[in-house]
CSV table of C-alpha atoms in Angstrom, one decimal:
chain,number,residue,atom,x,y,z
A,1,UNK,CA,-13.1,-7.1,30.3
A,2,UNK,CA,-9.8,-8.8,29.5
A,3,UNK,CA,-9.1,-11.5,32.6
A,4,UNK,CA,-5.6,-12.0,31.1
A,5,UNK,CA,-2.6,-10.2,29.9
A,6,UNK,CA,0.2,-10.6,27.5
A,7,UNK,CA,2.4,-11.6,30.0
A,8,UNK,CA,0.5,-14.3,30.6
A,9,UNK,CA,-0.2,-15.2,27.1
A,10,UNK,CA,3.9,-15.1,26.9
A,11,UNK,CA,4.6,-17.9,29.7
A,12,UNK,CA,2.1,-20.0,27.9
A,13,UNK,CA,3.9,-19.8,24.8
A,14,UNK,CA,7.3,-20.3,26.0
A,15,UNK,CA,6.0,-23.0,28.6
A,16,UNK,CA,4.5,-24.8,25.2
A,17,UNK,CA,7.9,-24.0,23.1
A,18,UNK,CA,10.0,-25.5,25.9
A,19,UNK,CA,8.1,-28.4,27.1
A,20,UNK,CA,9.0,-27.1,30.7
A,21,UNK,CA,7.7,-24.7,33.2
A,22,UNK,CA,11.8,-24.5,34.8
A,23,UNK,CA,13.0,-23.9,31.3
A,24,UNK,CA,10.5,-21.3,30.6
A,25,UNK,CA,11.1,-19.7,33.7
A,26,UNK,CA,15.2,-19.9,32.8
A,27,UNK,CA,14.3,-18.8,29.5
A,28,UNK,CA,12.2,-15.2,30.6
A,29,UNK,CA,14.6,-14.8,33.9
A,30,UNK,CA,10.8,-15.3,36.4
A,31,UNK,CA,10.2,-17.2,39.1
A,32,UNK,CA,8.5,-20.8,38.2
A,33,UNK,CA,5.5,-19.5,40.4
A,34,UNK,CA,4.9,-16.8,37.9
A,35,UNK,CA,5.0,-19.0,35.1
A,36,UNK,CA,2.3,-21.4,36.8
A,37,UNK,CA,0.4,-18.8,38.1
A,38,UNK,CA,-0.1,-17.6,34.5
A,39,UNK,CA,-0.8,-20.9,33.3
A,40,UNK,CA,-3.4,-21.6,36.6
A,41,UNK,CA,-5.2,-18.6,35.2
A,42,UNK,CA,-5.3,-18.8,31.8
A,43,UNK,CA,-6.6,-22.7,32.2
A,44,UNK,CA,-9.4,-21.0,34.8
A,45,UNK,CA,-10.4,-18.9,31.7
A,46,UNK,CA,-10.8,-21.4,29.0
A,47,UNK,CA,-12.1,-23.5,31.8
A,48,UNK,CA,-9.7,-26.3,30.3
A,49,UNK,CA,-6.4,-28.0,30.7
A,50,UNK,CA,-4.1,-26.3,28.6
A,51,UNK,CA,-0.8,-28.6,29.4
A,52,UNK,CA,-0.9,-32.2,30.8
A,53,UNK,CA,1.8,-32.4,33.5
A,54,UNK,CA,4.4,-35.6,33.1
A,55,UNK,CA,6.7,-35.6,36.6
A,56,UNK,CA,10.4,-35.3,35.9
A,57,UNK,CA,9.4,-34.8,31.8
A,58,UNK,CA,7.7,-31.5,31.6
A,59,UNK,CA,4.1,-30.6,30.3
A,60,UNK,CA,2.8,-31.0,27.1
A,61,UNK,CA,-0.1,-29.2,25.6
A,62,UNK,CA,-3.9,-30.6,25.6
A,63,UNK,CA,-5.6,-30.8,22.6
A,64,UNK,CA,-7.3,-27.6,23.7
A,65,UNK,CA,-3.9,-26.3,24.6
A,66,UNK,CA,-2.6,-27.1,21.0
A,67,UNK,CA,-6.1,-24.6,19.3
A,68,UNK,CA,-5.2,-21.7,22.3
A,69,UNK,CA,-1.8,-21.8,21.8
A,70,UNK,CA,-1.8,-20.8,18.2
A,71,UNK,CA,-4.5,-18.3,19.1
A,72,UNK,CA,-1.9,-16.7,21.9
A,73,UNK,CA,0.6,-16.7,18.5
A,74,UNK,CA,-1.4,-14.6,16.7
A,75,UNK,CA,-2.4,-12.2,19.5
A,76,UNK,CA,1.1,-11.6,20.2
A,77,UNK,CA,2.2,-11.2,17.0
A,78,UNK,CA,-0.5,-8.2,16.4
A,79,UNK,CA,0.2,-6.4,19.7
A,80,UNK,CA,3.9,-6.5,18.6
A,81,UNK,CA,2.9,-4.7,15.4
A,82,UNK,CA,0.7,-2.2,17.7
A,83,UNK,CA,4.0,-1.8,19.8
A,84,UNK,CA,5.8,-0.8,17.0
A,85,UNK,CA,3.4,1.6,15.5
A,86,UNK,CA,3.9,3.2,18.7
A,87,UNK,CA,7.9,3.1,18.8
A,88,UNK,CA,7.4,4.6,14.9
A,89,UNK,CA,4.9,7.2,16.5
A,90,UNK,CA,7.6,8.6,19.0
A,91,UNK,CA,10.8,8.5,16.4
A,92,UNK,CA,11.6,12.3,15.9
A,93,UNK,CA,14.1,10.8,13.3
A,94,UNK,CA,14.6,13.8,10.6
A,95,UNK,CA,15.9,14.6,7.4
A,96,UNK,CA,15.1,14.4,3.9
A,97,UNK,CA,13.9,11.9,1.9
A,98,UNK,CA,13.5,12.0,-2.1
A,99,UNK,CA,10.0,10.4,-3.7
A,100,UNK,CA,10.3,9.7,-7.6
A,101,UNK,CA,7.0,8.8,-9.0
A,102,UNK,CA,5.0,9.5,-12.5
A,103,UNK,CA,4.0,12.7,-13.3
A,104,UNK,CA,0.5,11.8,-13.4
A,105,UNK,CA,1.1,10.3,-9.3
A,106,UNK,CA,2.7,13.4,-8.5
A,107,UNK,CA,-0.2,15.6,-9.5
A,108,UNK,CA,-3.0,13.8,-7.5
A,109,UNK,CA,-0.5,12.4,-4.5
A,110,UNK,CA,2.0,15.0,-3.5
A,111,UNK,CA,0.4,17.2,-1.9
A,112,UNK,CA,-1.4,14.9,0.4
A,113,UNK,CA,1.2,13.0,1.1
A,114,UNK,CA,3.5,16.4,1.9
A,115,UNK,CA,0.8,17.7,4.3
A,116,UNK,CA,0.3,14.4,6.0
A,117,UNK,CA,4.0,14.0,6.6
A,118,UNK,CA,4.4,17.1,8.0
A,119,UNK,CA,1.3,16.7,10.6
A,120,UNK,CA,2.8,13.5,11.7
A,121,UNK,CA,6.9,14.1,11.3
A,122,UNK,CA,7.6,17.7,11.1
A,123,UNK,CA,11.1,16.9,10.5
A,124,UNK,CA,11.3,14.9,7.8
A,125,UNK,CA,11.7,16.8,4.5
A,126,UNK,CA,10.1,15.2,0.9
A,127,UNK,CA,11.3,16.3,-2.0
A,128,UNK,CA,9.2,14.9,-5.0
A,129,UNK,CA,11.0,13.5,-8.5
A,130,UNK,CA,8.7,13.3,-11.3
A,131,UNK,CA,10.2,11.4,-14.4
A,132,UNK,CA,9.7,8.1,-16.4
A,133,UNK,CA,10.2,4.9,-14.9
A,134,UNK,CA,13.8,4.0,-16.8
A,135,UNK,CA,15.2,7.3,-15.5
A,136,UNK,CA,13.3,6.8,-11.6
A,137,UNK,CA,14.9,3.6,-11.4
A,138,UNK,CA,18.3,4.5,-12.2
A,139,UNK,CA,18.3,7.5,-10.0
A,140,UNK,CA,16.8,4.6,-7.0
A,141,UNK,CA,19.9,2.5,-7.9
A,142,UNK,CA,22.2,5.3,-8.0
A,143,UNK,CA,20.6,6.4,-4.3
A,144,UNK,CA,19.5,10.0,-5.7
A,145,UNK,CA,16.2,9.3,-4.9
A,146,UNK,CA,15.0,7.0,-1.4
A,147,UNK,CA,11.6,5.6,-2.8
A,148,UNK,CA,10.1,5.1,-5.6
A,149,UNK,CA,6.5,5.3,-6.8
A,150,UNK,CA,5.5,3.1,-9.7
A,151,UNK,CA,2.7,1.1,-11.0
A,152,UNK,CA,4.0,-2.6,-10.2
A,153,UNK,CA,3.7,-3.2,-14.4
A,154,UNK,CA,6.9,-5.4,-14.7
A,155,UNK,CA,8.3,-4.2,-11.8
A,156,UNK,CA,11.7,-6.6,-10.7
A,157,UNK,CA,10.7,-6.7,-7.3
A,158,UNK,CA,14.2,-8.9,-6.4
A,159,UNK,CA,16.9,-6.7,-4.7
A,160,UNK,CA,14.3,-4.3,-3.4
A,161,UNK,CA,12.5,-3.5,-0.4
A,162,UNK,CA,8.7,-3.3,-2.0
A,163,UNK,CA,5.9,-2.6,0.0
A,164,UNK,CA,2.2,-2.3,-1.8
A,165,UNK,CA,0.6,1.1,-1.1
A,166,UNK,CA,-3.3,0.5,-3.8
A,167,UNK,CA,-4.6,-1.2,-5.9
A,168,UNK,CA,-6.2,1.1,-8.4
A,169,UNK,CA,-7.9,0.4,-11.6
A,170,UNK,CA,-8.7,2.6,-15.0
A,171,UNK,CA,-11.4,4.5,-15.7
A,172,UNK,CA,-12.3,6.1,-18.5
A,173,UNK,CA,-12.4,10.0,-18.8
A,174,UNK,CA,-14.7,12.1,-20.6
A,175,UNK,CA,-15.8,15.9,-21.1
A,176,UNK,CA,-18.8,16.8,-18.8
A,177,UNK,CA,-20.7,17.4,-22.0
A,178,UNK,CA,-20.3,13.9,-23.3
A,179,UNK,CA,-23.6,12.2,-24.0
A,180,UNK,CA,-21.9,9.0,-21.8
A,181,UNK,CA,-21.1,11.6,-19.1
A,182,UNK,CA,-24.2,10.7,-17.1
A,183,UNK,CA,-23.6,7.1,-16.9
A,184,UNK,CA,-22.7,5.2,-13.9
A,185,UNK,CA,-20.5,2.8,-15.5
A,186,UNK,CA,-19.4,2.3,-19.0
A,187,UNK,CA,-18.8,-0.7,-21.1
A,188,UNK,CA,-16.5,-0.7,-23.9
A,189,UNK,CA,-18.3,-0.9,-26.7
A,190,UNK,CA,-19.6,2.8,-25.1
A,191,UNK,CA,-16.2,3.4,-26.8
A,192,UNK,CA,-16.9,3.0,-30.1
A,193,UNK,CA,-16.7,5.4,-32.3
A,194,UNK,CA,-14.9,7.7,-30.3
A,195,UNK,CA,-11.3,9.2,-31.0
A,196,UNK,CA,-8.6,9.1,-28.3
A,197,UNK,CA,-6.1,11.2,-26.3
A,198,UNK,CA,-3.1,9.7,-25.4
A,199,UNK,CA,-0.7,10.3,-22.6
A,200,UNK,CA,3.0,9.2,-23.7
A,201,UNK,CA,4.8,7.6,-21.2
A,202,UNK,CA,8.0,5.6,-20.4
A,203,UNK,CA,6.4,3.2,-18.4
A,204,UNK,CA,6.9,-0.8,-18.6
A,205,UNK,CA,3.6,-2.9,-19.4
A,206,UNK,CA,1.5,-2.6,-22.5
A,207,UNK,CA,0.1,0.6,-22.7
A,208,UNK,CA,-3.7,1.6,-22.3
A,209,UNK,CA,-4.1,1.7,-26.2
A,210,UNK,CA,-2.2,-1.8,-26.9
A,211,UNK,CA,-5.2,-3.5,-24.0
A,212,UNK,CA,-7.9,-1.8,-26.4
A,213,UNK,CA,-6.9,-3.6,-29.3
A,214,UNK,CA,-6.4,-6.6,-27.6
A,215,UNK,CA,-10.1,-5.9,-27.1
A,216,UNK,CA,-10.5,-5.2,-30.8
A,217,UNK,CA,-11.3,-1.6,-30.5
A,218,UNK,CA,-9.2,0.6,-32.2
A,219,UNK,CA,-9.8,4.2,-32.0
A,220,UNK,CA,-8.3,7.1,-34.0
A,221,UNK,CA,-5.9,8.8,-32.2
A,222,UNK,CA,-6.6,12.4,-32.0
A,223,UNK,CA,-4.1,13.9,-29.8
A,224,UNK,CA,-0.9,13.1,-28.2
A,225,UNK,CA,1.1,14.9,-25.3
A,226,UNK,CA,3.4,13.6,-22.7
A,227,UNK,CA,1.9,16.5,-20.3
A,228,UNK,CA,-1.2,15.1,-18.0
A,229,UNK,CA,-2.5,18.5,-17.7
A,230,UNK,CA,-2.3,18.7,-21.6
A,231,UNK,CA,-4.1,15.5,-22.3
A,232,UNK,CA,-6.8,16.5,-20.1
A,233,UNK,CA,-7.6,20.0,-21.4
A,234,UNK,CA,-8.1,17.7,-25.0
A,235,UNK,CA,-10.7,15.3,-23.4
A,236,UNK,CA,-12.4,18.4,-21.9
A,237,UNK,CA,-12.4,20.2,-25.2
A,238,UNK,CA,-13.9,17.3,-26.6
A,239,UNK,CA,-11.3,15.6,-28.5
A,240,UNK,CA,-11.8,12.3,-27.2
A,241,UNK,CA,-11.1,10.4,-24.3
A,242,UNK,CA,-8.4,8.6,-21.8
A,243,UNK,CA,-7.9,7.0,-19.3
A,244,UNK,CA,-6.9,7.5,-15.9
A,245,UNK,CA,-6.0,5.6,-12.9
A,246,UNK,CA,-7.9,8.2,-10.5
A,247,UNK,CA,-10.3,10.6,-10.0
A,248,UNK,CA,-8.4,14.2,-9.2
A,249,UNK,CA,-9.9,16.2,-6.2
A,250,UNK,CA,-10.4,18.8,-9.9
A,251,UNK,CA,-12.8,17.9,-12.3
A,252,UNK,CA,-11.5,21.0,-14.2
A,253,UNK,CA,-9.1,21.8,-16.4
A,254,UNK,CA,-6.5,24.6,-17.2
A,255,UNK,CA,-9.6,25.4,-19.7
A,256,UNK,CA,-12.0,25.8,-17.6
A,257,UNK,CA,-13.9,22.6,-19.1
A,258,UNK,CA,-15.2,20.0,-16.7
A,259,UNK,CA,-14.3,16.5,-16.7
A,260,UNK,CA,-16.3,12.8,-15.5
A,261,UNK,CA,-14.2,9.9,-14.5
A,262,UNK,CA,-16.1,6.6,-15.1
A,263,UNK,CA,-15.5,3.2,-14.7
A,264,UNK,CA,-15.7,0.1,-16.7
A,265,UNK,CA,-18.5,-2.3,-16.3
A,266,UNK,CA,-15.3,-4.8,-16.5
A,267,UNK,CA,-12.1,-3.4,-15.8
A,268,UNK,CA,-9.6,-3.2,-18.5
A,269,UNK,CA,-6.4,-2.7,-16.5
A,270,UNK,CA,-6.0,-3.6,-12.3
A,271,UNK,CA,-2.4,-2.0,-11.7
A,272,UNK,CA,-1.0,-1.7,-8.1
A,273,UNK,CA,0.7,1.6,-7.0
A,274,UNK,CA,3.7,0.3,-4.9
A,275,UNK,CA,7.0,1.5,-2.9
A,276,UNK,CA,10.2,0.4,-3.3
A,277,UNK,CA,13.3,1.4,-1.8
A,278,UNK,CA,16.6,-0.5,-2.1
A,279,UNK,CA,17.4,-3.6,-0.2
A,280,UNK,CA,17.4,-2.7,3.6
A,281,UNK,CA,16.3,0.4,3.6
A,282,UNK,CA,12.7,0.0,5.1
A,283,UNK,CA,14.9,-0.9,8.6
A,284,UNK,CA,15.2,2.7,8.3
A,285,UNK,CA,12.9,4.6,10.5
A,286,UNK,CA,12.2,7.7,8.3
A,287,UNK,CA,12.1,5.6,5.4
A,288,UNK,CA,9.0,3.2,6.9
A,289,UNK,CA,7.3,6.1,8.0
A,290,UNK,CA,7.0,8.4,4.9
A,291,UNK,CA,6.3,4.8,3.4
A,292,UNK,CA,3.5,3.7,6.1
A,293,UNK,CA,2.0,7.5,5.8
A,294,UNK,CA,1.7,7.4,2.1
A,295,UNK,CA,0.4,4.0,2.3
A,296,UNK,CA,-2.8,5.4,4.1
A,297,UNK,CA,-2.7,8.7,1.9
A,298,UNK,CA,-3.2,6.5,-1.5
A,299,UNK,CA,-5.9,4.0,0.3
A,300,UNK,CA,-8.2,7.0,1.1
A,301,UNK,CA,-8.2,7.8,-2.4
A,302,UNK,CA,-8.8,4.6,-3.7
A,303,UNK,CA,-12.0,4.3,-1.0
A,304,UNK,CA,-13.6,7.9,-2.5
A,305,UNK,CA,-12.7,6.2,-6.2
């Protein structure tokens, strides 16, 4: 059981900023008993001096005092983020906000991240935006959206407010009835040989294609779509493979053909999924929320991955 409290833990601190019980005592509007009562106790814990006392020149910390004060820094510090993961928790702030992310996000995230907002602000309104990342960004500038979703791939993070949600890797996706299906992971020279199915996107970086040459492995390219769900109904009809940054909750496709998601023995591509909002908008309260909720959404689904 705890002997001391943050109170305490407070004095101390401001006793040791200040060089000066008076001062601290000024400082927090207490008594100078409370201030040495706290410090009596806290020294009776740690069995130590924590300040040595100079008469008419204040106190300075001991050694020991010096290691337990930046310990009392830290402590503080956390239970002022606990504080405010409660203040967060009672906002009944409301409204809309507007999420643009990738289509290929939007089809694994949004609904999760719609159901968990709603258990925890029943309020707040999202309204998804699925696009490329030129058009997301100037819709974020412009304000039509309030966050945005992307892969960090060249992402200027100046003038933003960016906060990192995963980090997620690819992994390489086959038809059930692949003879690799089985495997636990793959390397790329498992690639070989095989044709792929590319997803068309607008998004900055090299693409997955231009990283396997870099690897010198250059596969024919069997079918193109900008549709996810498109690409995906290819791999499961055996056109080739792709790659994808998650496992979705369904293996199938529109065609009824199961899919494997497997990954690479060494990964070709580490991406981060982050949120960014413009400058001073995370100060918002329904902003920070729907930000901190999906933050937990995407790291469950980067555990199961």
């Amino acid at each position: 059981m705890l002997r001391f409290t943050l109170r305490q833990l407070s004095y101390f601190r401001a006793t040791a900023a200040l060089g000066s019980i008076a001062s601290a005592a000024k400082e927090l509007g207490v008594s100078t008993a409370a201030i040495s009562a706290a410090i009596d106790n806290l020294e009776a814990i740690a069995g130590t001096r924590l300040f040595n006392r100079f008469p008419a020149h204040g106190v300075k910390l001991t050694p020991s005092g010096e290691i337990l004060e930046q310990m009392a820094r830290g402590v503080l510090a956390e239970a002022e983020k606990w504080a405010q993961g409660a203040r967060n928790l009672r906002t009944d702030a409301g409204g809309k906000v507007r999420i643009g992310t990738y289509l290929a996000l939007v089809y694994v995230f949004a609904i999760p991240i719609l159901m968990r907002n709603r258990e925890i602000w029943p309020k707040v309104e999202l309204d998804f935006v699925e696009s490329s990342h030129p058009n997301l960004l100037e819709q974020l500038n412009k304000g039509h959206i309030d966050i945005m979703m992307p892969y960090d791939l060249c992402f200027e993070r100046e003038g933003y407010d960016v906060v990192d949600l995963a980090k997620v890797e690819a992994k390489v996706v086959l038809p059930a009835s692949s003879p690799l299906a089985g495997r636990k992971r793959l390397a790329l020279g498992d690639l070989e040989g095989l044709s792929y199915v590319r997803l068309d996107r607008e998004i900055p970086g090299r693409t997955m294609l231009d990283l396997l040459y870099a690897r010198g492995i250059k596969p024919p390219i069997a079918f193109s779509s900008s549709s996810y769900e498109l690409v995906r109904s290819a791999v499961g009809k055996g056109l080739g493979f792709t790659f994808s940054m998650f496992q979705p909750h369904n293996a199938i496709t529109y065609q009824g053909d199961r899919l494997v998601c497997i990954p690479l023995e060494e990964p070709l591509q580490q991406v981060r999924i982050i949120a960014a909002c413009r400058k001073g908008r995370l100060q918002e309260d329904i902003i920070r929320n729907v930000i901190s909720t999906s933050r937990h959404v995407l790291e469950a689904a980067d555990s199961r991955n």
